[in-house]
Amino acid sequence: MIIKILISYIMGYLGITIEGYYIERFINMCRSNKITIWHLKRKKDVELSFRVGISDFKEICKIAKKTKCKIKINSKRGVPFLMHRYKKRKIFFFLLLVMIVLTLVSSNFVWNVEIKEENGQEMENIVEDMEVVGLKIGEWKSNIDTKEIINKIRLQRKDIAWMGIELKGTNAIVRIVKADEKPEIIDENEYCSVISDKVGIITKINAQTGTANVKVGDTVNVGETLINGWMEGQYTGIRYVHAKGEIQAKVWHTKYINIPYNTTERKETGNVENRYAIKFNNFKINLPKGVSKFEIYDTIETEDKMKLFSDFYLPISIQKTTYKEVEEKQKTYQIEEAKDVGIQQLQEELENEIQDKESIVGKNVNTYEKEGSIDIYVTYEVLENIGTNEKIVF
């Protein structure tokens, strides 16, 4: 039924009203003659409106005559009537034909590369790497070997655990699962020592297996052995083990900033200008041309690609350039004021970096006055578990 109605639209259909006392008989005769009528609306007991295809109109007239119903054409719809209406607009149809041909030709190319990374993890230079191996905008789809591209990227990058490429319409959908950076896991049966992976002062050490090489209060550097992977007994002598233990140390997190006494503060005024441009792949037309009337401004560019369906992108995009007016004011800090600003900023950065706030046991601030500015260093002392396994090589 739906397919027949769709065909009727392509072939053309009529909106019709009939009047008479034998409307039910009219409908039954249409059904028995396999004439499709739809969108039926009963206005009165003796009046019915409906739609019917052009090809069935003659039969409808015959049935209306037999049932003594008056017939009236209310509307004409469909492609044939549309063509007749615009038959004198040759330029319009020529441009329409050109657009259809261009759309069909463009369907053989990739006009958008959509990267979907697991958990929203962004991967640096992944777009550039894919362009190098052959997946880029404007590439002929038949020239794209997805398996070969995946293999080349996997060989080139070690930070990808899984990758898949799907070509849908003119859209290339790239799905990526990032590889987790995991430390080397040493088998329990292998001999190893525990070495320091941070600089700090030992506050607690508990060697479960192996021999402690440091004591509480010792300062250790990166790479220094904390627990030796061997044990010595009076009767057994030296025997090697898989060293384990809990080592806690006080480590330091330091941030630095330079605050000039005389600086320029930028603040948005709220005034905004928008400029638009049409891009045909790499060709750009500005609408209109010109620069912002603002003296000082920040620029934000966004680009929306045109598409017919969810995955059928066109080589056309609308580029929007937003200019936000900014006021600049000269700001002069006194020494103490500059210190406060710098210290507050560094403390916020450090506290965002350190997840366990209760592990912070101390804070140290150092400032160094210079000509025209001040250097500020903020150091947090934090209690952390340190140490990593290192295999013993004989």
Tab-separated table of C-alpha atoms in Angstrom:
chain	number	residue	atom	x	y	z
A	1	MET	CA	0.000	0.000	0.000
A	2	ILE	CA	2.701	2.484	1.012
A	3	ILE	CA	4.804	1.608	-2.036
A	4	LYS	CA	1.794	2.111	-4.294
A	5	ILE	CA	1.094	5.512	-2.744
A	6	LEU	CA	4.745	6.496	-3.206
A	7	ILE	CA	4.572	5.432	-6.869
A	8	SER	CA	1.368	7.451	-7.221
A	9	TYR	CA	3.211	10.529	-5.967
A	10	ILE	CA	5.964	10.017	-8.519
A	11	MET	CA	3.374	9.443	-11.262
A	12	GLY	CA	1.088	12.156	-9.879
A	13	TYR	CA	-2.170	12.064	-7.887
A	14	LEU	CA	-5.395	14.066	-7.487
A	15	GLY	CA	-7.296	15.312	-4.460
A	16	ILE	CA	-10.975	14.569	-5.151
A	17	THR	CA	-14.342	15.221	-3.501
A	18	ILE	CA	-17.477	13.234	-4.363
A	19	GLU	CA	-21.073	13.918	-3.347
A	20	GLY	CA	-23.926	11.443	-3.411
A	21	TYR	CA	-26.114	9.040	-1.464
A	22	TYR	CA	-24.170	5.906	-2.436
A	23	ILE	CA	-20.718	6.691	-1.049
A	24	GLU	CA	-20.305	3.251	0.596
A	25	ARG	CA	-21.148	1.599	-2.709
A	26	PHE	CA	-18.594	3.886	-4.425
A	27	ILE	CA	-15.862	2.776	-1.981
A	28	ASN	CA	-16.730	-0.891	-2.375
A	29	MET	CA	-16.614	-0.664	-6.157
A	30	CYS	CA	-13.161	1.009	-5.946
A	31	ARG	CA	-11.934	-1.873	-3.816
A	32	SER	CA	-13.387	-4.527	-6.103
A	33	ASN	CA	-11.691	-2.841	-9.078
A	34	LYS	CA	-8.402	-2.703	-7.102
A	35	ILE	CA	-8.250	1.081	-7.223
A	36	THR	CA	-6.140	2.515	-4.410
A	37	ILE	CA	-7.678	5.527	-2.670
A	38	TRP	CA	-6.227	7.008	0.503
A	39	HIS	CA	-6.472	9.896	2.921
A	40	LEU	CA	-10.246	9.390	3.149
A	41	LYS	CA	-12.207	12.071	5.046
A	42	ARG	CA	-15.969	11.936	5.501
A	43	LYS	CA	-17.213	15.511	5.748
A	44	LYS	CA	-20.934	14.861	5.606
A	45	ASP	CA	-23.126	11.812	5.154
A	46	VAL	CA	-23.174	12.536	1.444
A	47	GLU	CA	-19.636	13.951	0.928
A	48	LEU	CA	-16.242	12.215	0.872
A	49	SER	CA	-12.763	13.522	0.041
A	50	PHE	CA	-9.805	11.296	-0.878
A	51	ARG	CA	-6.704	11.001	-3.039
A	52	VAL	CA	-6.208	8.838	-6.100
A	53	GLY	CA	-3.473	8.305	-8.703
A	54	ILE	CA	-3.756	9.909	-12.154
A	55	SER	CA	-3.826	6.509	-13.840
A	56	ASP	CA	-6.983	5.552	-11.915
A	57	PHE	CA	-8.885	8.792	-12.525
A	58	LYS	CA	-10.825	7.541	-15.582
A	59	GLU	CA	-12.017	4.479	-13.658
A	60	ILE	CA	-13.018	6.707	-10.745
A	61	CYS	CA	-15.144	8.810	-13.095
A	62	LYS	CA	-16.898	5.670	-14.408
A	63	ILE	CA	-17.644	4.417	-10.891
A	64	ALA	CA	-18.915	7.886	-9.858
A	65	LYS	CA	-21.285	7.853	-12.819
A	66	LYS	CA	-22.590	4.386	-11.934
A	67	THR	CA	-23.160	5.387	-8.280
A	68	LYS	CA	-24.691	8.731	-9.279
A	69	CYS	CA	-22.045	10.722	-7.410
A	70	LYS	CA	-20.823	14.145	-8.401
A	71	ILE	CA	-17.012	14.396	-8.676
A	72	LYS	CA	-14.771	17.426	-8.170
A	73	ILE	CA	-10.979	17.809	-8.451
A	74	ASN	CA	-9.613	19.862	-5.542
A	75	SER	CA	-5.836	19.560	-6.004
A	76	LYS	CA	-3.141	18.145	-8.255
A	77	ARG	CA	0.054	16.835	-6.713
A	78	GLY	CA	3.143	14.901	-7.712
A	79	VAL	CA	6.154	15.086	-9.988
A	80	PRO	CA	4.281	15.494	-13.327
A	81	PHE	CA	2.392	18.563	-12.087
A	82	LEU	CA	5.554	19.966	-10.513
A	83	MET	CA	7.389	19.573	-13.810
A	84	HIS	CA	4.521	21.215	-15.684
A	85	ARG	CA	4.470	24.128	-13.256
A	86	TYR	CA	8.172	24.860	-13.729
A	87	LYS	CA	8.557	23.816	-17.350
A	88	LYS	CA	9.518	27.368	-18.381
A	89	ARG	CA	12.243	27.637	-15.767
A	90	LYS	CA	14.980	25.992	-17.776
A	91	ILE	CA	17.814	27.465	-15.726
A	92	PHE	CA	16.269	26.096	-12.542
A	93	PHE	CA	16.061	22.589	-13.972
A	94	PHE	CA	19.530	22.838	-15.449
A	95	LEU	CA	20.973	23.779	-12.053
A	96	LEU	CA	18.910	21.047	-10.408
A	97	LEU	CA	20.308	18.519	-12.881
A	98	VAL	CA	23.852	19.767	-12.239
A	99	MET	CA	23.317	19.429	-8.471
A	100	ILE	CA	22.010	15.883	-8.847
A	101	VAL	CA	24.982	14.891	-11.027
A	102	LEU	CA	27.469	16.513	-8.611
A	103	THR	CA	25.801	14.752	-5.680
A	104	LEU	CA	26.044	11.382	-7.414
A	105	VAL	CA	29.695	11.986	-8.329
A	106	SER	CA	30.596	13.272	-4.848
A	107	SER	CA	29.108	10.115	-3.292
A	108	ASN	CA	32.211	8.265	-4.507
A	109	PHE	CA	34.514	10.365	-2.311
A	110	VAL	CA	35.137	10.730	1.436
A	111	TRP	CA	34.127	14.211	2.585
A	112	ASN	CA	34.292	13.727	6.336
A	113	VAL	CA	36.506	11.733	8.690
A	114	GLU	CA	34.820	11.125	12.055
A	115	ILE	CA	37.071	9.902	14.859
A	116	LYS	CA	35.411	8.168	17.806
A	117	GLU	CA	37.851	7.569	20.649
A	118	GLU	CA	36.919	5.399	23.625
A	119	ASN	CA	35.962	7.434	26.712
A	120	GLY	CA	36.672	10.646	24.793
A	121	GLN	CA	40.437	10.172	25.085
A	122	GLU	CA	42.100	12.443	22.546
A	123	MET	CA	45.099	11.100	20.669
A	124	GLU	CA	47.709	13.504	19.364
A	125	ASN	CA	48.378	13.738	15.614
A	126	ILE	CA	46.013	10.860	14.786
A	127	VAL	CA	44.347	12.843	11.954
A	128	GLU	CA	47.715	13.724	10.404
A	129	ASP	CA	48.886	10.100	10.655
A	130	MET	CA	45.758	8.849	8.888
A	131	GLU	CA	46.187	11.387	6.098
A	132	VAL	CA	49.738	10.153	5.523
A	133	VAL	CA	48.591	6.523	5.105
A	134	GLY	CA	45.740	7.443	2.739
A	135	LEU	CA	42.594	8.254	4.752
A	136	LYS	CA	41.822	11.908	4.099
A	137	ILE	CA	39.074	14.219	2.908
A	138	GLY	CA	38.601	14.157	-0.884
A	139	GLU	CA	39.975	10.626	-1.267
A	140	TRP	CA	38.271	8.303	-3.786
A	141	LYS	CA	36.514	5.615	-1.716
A	142	SER	CA	37.590	2.770	-3.992
A	143	ASN	CA	41.238	3.705	-3.307
A	144	ILE	CA	40.815	3.310	0.453
A	145	ASP	CA	41.970	-0.071	1.770
A	146	THR	CA	40.748	0.006	5.374
A	147	LYS	CA	42.721	-3.095	6.446
A	148	GLU	CA	45.965	-1.708	5.046
A	149	ILE	CA	45.396	1.675	6.726
A	150	ILE	CA	44.689	-0.001	10.079
A	151	ASN	CA	47.828	-2.151	9.822
A	152	LYS	CA	50.014	0.853	8.960
A	153	ILE	CA	48.635	2.933	11.831
A	154	ARG	CA	49.000	0.057	14.321
A	155	LEU	CA	52.635	-0.439	13.267
A	156	GLN	CA	53.310	3.280	13.448
A	157	ARG	CA	51.664	3.938	16.829
A	158	LYS	CA	52.045	1.898	19.995
A	159	ASP	CA	49.286	3.771	21.876
A	160	ILE	CA	46.414	2.055	20.008
A	161	ALA	CA	44.947	-1.190	21.365
A	162	TRP	CA	42.234	-1.568	18.695
A	163	MET	CA	41.156	0.330	15.587
A	164	GLY	CA	38.297	-0.035	13.102
A	165	ILE	CA	37.292	1.948	9.993
A	166	GLU	CA	33.799	1.971	8.475
A	167	LEU	CA	32.845	3.787	5.259
A	168	LYS	CA	29.212	4.928	5.374
A	169	GLY	CA	28.012	7.202	2.596
A	170	THR	CA	30.675	9.903	2.265
A	171	ASN	CA	31.662	9.554	5.919
A	172	ALA	CA	34.643	7.560	7.207
A	173	ILE	CA	34.026	6.512	10.811
A	174	VAL	CA	37.232	5.660	12.685
A	175	ARG	CA	36.826	3.938	16.055
A	176	ILE	CA	39.885	3.790	18.314
A	177	VAL	CA	40.575	2.148	21.653
A	178	LYS	CA	43.604	3.633	23.342
A	179	ALA	CA	46.192	1.258	24.798
A	180	ASP	CA	46.748	1.574	28.530
A	181	GLU	CA	50.278	2.361	29.599
A	182	LYS	CA	50.959	-0.396	32.102
A	183	PRO	CA	54.212	-1.007	33.938
A	184	GLU	CA	56.105	-4.167	33.158
A	185	ILE	CA	54.727	-7.004	35.263
A	186	ILE	CA	57.400	-9.342	36.549
A	187	ASP	CA	56.352	-12.939	37.159
A	188	GLU	CA	56.178	-14.036	40.804
A	189	ASN	CA	58.719	-16.780	40.085
A	190	GLU	CA	61.341	-14.338	38.790
A	191	TYR	CA	63.903	-12.630	40.989
A	192	CYS	CA	63.629	-8.876	41.328
A	193	SER	CA	64.427	-5.928	43.578
A	194	VAL	CA	62.324	-2.895	44.460
A	195	ILE	CA	63.822	0.392	43.291
A	196	SER	CA	62.748	3.989	43.838
A	197	ASP	CA	60.716	5.702	41.123
A	198	LYS	CA	60.703	9.093	42.876
A	199	VAL	CA	62.950	11.380	44.903
A	200	GLY	CA	61.933	11.523	48.544
A	201	ILE	CA	62.633	10.901	52.229
A	202	ILE	CA	61.685	7.454	53.539
A	203	THR	CA	59.005	7.607	56.260
A	204	LYS	CA	58.059	3.930	56.462
A	205	ILE	CA	59.484	0.692	55.070
A	206	ASN	CA	58.141	-2.807	55.449
A	207	ALA	CA	60.043	-5.476	53.523
A	208	GLN	CA	57.782	-8.530	53.171
A	209	THR	CA	60.301	-10.498	51.110
A	210	GLY	CA	63.841	-9.407	50.395
A	211	THR	CA	66.262	-7.280	52.401
A	212	ALA	CA	65.641	-3.603	53.128
A	213	ASN	CA	68.422	-1.460	51.696
A	214	VAL	CA	67.270	1.855	53.257
A	215	LYS	CA	65.915	2.988	56.585
A	216	VAL	CA	63.462	5.629	57.777
A	217	GLY	CA	64.917	9.114	57.311
A	218	ASP	CA	67.092	8.227	54.301
A	219	THR	CA	66.868	10.419	51.193
A	220	VAL	CA	66.542	8.363	48.014
A	221	ASN	CA	66.860	9.226	44.334
A	222	VAL	CA	65.193	7.683	41.300
A	223	GLY	CA	66.696	4.271	40.525
A	224	GLU	CA	68.073	3.662	44.029
A	225	THR	CA	67.443	0.180	45.459
A	226	LEU	CA	64.924	0.153	48.317
A	227	ILE	CA	64.548	-3.618	48.884
A	228	ASN	CA	67.182	-6.044	47.623
A	229	GLY	CA	65.915	-9.137	45.862
A	230	TRP	CA	67.831	-11.495	48.064
A	231	MET	CA	67.869	-12.768	51.661
A	232	GLU	CA	70.772	-14.079	53.717
A	233	GLY	CA	70.469	-16.713	56.414
A	234	GLN	CA	73.070	-18.089	58.850
A	235	TYR	CA	72.692	-21.599	57.508
A	236	THR	CA	71.085	-21.050	54.103
A	237	GLY	CA	73.455	-18.367	52.837
A	238	ILE	CA	72.265	-15.968	50.158
A	239	ARG	CA	69.106	-16.886	48.269
A	240	TYR	CA	67.380	-14.742	45.676
A	241	VAL	CA	63.689	-13.844	45.948
A	242	HIS	CA	60.939	-11.803	44.322
A	243	ALA	CA	61.189	-8.682	46.507
A	244	LYS	CA	57.960	-7.230	47.937
A	245	GLY	CA	57.232	-4.550	50.452
A	246	GLU	CA	55.529	-1.295	51.354
A	247	ILE	CA	57.658	1.818	51.143
A	248	GLN	CA	56.274	5.228	52.014
A	249	ALA	CA	58.177	8.438	51.423
A	250	LYS	CA	57.743	12.161	51.655
A	251	VAL	CA	57.973	13.497	48.080
A	252	TRP	CA	57.799	17.014	46.698
A	253	HIS	CA	55.471	18.562	44.113
A	254	THR	CA	56.687	21.971	42.939
A	255	LYS	CA	55.086	24.606	40.694
A	256	TYR	CA	56.607	27.858	39.416
A	257	ILE	CA	55.245	31.132	38.067
A	258	ASN	CA	56.620	34.568	37.203
A	259	ILE	CA	54.354	37.545	37.995
A	260	PRO	CA	55.248	40.927	36.381
A	261	TYR	CA	54.519	43.982	38.506
A	262	ASN	CA	53.077	45.723	35.461
A	263	THR	CA	50.766	43.558	33.353
A	264	THR	CA	47.841	43.818	30.966
A	265	GLU	CA	44.503	42.314	31.952
A	266	ARG	CA	42.086	41.216	29.201
A	267	LYS	CA	38.325	41.189	29.729
A	268	GLU	CA	35.498	40.475	27.266
A	269	THR	CA	32.990	43.323	26.795
A	270	GLY	CA	30.170	41.087	25.561
A	271	ASN	CA	30.121	42.634	22.063
A	272	VAL	CA	30.285	40.003	19.312
A	273	GLU	CA	30.577	40.015	15.521
A	274	ASN	CA	30.033	37.037	13.226
A	275	ARG	CA	31.441	36.514	9.737
A	276	TYR	CA	30.505	33.631	7.468
A	277	ALA	CA	32.215	31.881	4.582
A	278	ILE	CA	31.309	29.026	2.247
A	279	LYS	CA	33.998	26.403	1.687
A	280	PHE	CA	34.041	24.047	-1.285
A	281	ASN	CA	36.633	21.567	-0.082
A	282	ASN	CA	39.709	23.858	0.068
A	283	PHE	CA	38.190	26.795	-1.870
A	284	LYS	CA	36.749	29.537	0.343
A	285	ILE	CA	34.292	32.384	-0.382
A	286	ASN	CA	33.882	35.023	2.346
A	287	LEU	CA	30.351	36.436	2.904
A	288	PRO	CA	31.034	39.350	3.077
A	289	LYS	CA	34.713	40.157	3.041
A	290	GLY	CA	36.257	42.406	5.644
A	291	VAL	CA	37.766	42.479	9.096
A	292	SER	CA	36.262	43.155	12.482
A	293	LYS	CA	35.486	46.717	13.514
A	294	PHE	CA	36.791	45.934	17.009
A	295	GLU	CA	40.264	47.209	17.821
A	296	ILE	CA	41.078	44.328	20.173
A	297	TYR	CA	39.322	40.992	19.887
A	298	ASP	CA	39.591	37.229	20.231
A	299	THR	CA	38.770	35.051	17.241
A	300	ILE	CA	36.867	31.746	17.364
A	301	GLU	CA	36.359	29.680	14.204
A	302	THR	CA	33.854	26.868	13.789
A	303	GLU	CA	32.947	24.833	10.719
A	304	ASP	CA	29.740	22.925	9.967
A	305	LYS	CA	29.803	20.475	7.103
A	306	MET	CA	26.673	20.159	5.000
A	307	LYS	CA	25.085	16.736	4.658
A	308	LEU	CA	21.980	15.267	3.071
A	309	PHE	CA	21.629	12.370	5.488
A	310	SER	CA	23.362	11.294	8.695
A	311	ASP	CA	26.398	9.867	6.853
A	312	PHE	CA	26.155	11.561	3.442
A	313	TYR	CA	28.405	14.611	3.718
A	314	LEU	CA	28.911	17.083	0.880
A	315	PRO	CA	32.179	18.850	-0.044
A	316	ILE	CA	30.551	22.069	1.167
A	317	SER	CA	30.789	23.603	4.622
A	318	ILE	CA	29.797	26.827	6.349
A	319	GLN	CA	32.600	28.452	8.286
A	320	LYS	CA	31.648	30.819	11.085
A	321	THR	CA	34.191	33.275	12.477
A	322	THR	CA	33.229	34.927	15.757
A	323	TYR	CA	35.007	38.064	16.932
A	324	LYS	CA	34.682	38.818	20.656
A	325	GLU	CA	35.623	42.333	21.681
A	326	VAL	CA	38.179	42.539	24.474
A	327	GLU	CA	39.189	45.404	26.738
A	328	GLU	CA	42.773	45.639	27.890
A	329	LYS	CA	43.649	47.437	31.086
A	330	GLN	CA	47.028	48.015	32.619
A	331	LYS	CA	47.347	46.450	36.051
A	332	THR	CA	50.060	47.310	38.523
A	333	TYR	CA	50.800	44.928	41.391
A	334	GLN	CA	52.540	45.763	44.611
A	335	ILE	CA	55.066	43.134	45.709
A	336	GLU	CA	52.804	41.544	48.326
A	337	GLU	CA	49.817	41.606	45.980
A	338	ALA	CA	51.833	39.876	43.233
A	339	LYS	CA	52.916	37.231	45.752
A	340	ASP	CA	49.331	36.550	46.809
A	341	VAL	CA	48.116	36.217	43.201
A	342	GLY	CA	50.950	33.854	42.245
A	343	ILE	CA	50.741	31.713	45.396
A	344	GLN	CA	46.957	31.297	45.062
A	345	GLN	CA	47.248	30.221	41.422
A	346	LEU	CA	50.019	27.693	42.122
A	347	GLN	CA	48.183	26.259	45.139
A	348	GLU	CA	45.065	25.673	43.042
A	349	GLU	CA	47.129	23.891	40.376
A	350	LEU	CA	48.879	21.674	42.931
A	351	GLU	CA	45.666	20.759	44.749
A	352	ASN	CA	44.043	19.801	41.439
A	353	GLU	CA	47.075	17.618	40.682
A	354	ILE	CA	47.192	15.844	44.069
A	355	GLN	CA	44.172	13.576	44.425
A	356	ASP	CA	44.561	12.616	48.093
A	357	LYS	CA	44.450	15.924	49.974
A	358	GLU	CA	44.978	14.191	53.335
A	359	SER	CA	48.418	13.038	52.185
A	360	ILE	CA	49.677	16.650	52.093
A	361	VAL	CA	51.894	17.123	55.148
A	362	GLY	CA	53.654	20.374	54.414
A	363	LYS	CA	53.839	23.451	52.216
A	364	ASN	CA	56.781	25.644	51.333
A	365	VAL	CA	56.742	28.982	49.472
A	366	ASN	CA	59.859	30.648	48.053
A	367	THR	CA	59.847	34.023	46.299
A	368	TYR	CA	62.678	35.783	44.475
A	369	GLU	CA	62.262	39.452	43.635
A	370	LYS	CA	63.607	40.570	40.278
A	371	GLU	CA	63.583	43.823	38.369
A	372	GLY	CA	59.997	44.271	37.177
A	373	SER	CA	58.698	40.873	38.353
A	374	ILE	CA	58.796	38.215	41.009
A	375	ASP	CA	59.506	34.468	40.761
A	376	ILE	CA	57.325	32.284	42.963
A	377	TYR	CA	57.842	28.609	43.801
A	378	VAL	CA	55.267	26.632	45.799
A	379	THR	CA	56.197	23.147	47.005
A	380	TYR	CA	53.837	20.632	48.636
A	381	GLU	CA	55.244	17.805	50.739
A	382	VAL	CA	53.153	14.683	50.159
A	383	LEU	CA	53.238	11.194	51.639
A	384	GLU	CA	53.167	8.634	48.824
A	385	ASN	CA	53.919	4.967	48.249
A	386	ILE	CA	56.977	4.642	46.040
A	387	GLY	CA	58.914	1.828	44.424
A	388	THR	CA	58.719	-0.385	41.376
A	389	ASN	CA	60.065	-3.848	40.584
A	390	GLU	CA	63.254	-4.341	38.591
A	391	LYS	CA	64.316	-7.776	37.395
A	392	ILE	CA	67.659	-9.123	38.628
A	393	VAL	CA	69.919	-9.930	35.720
A	394	PHE	CA	72.727	-12.423	36.402
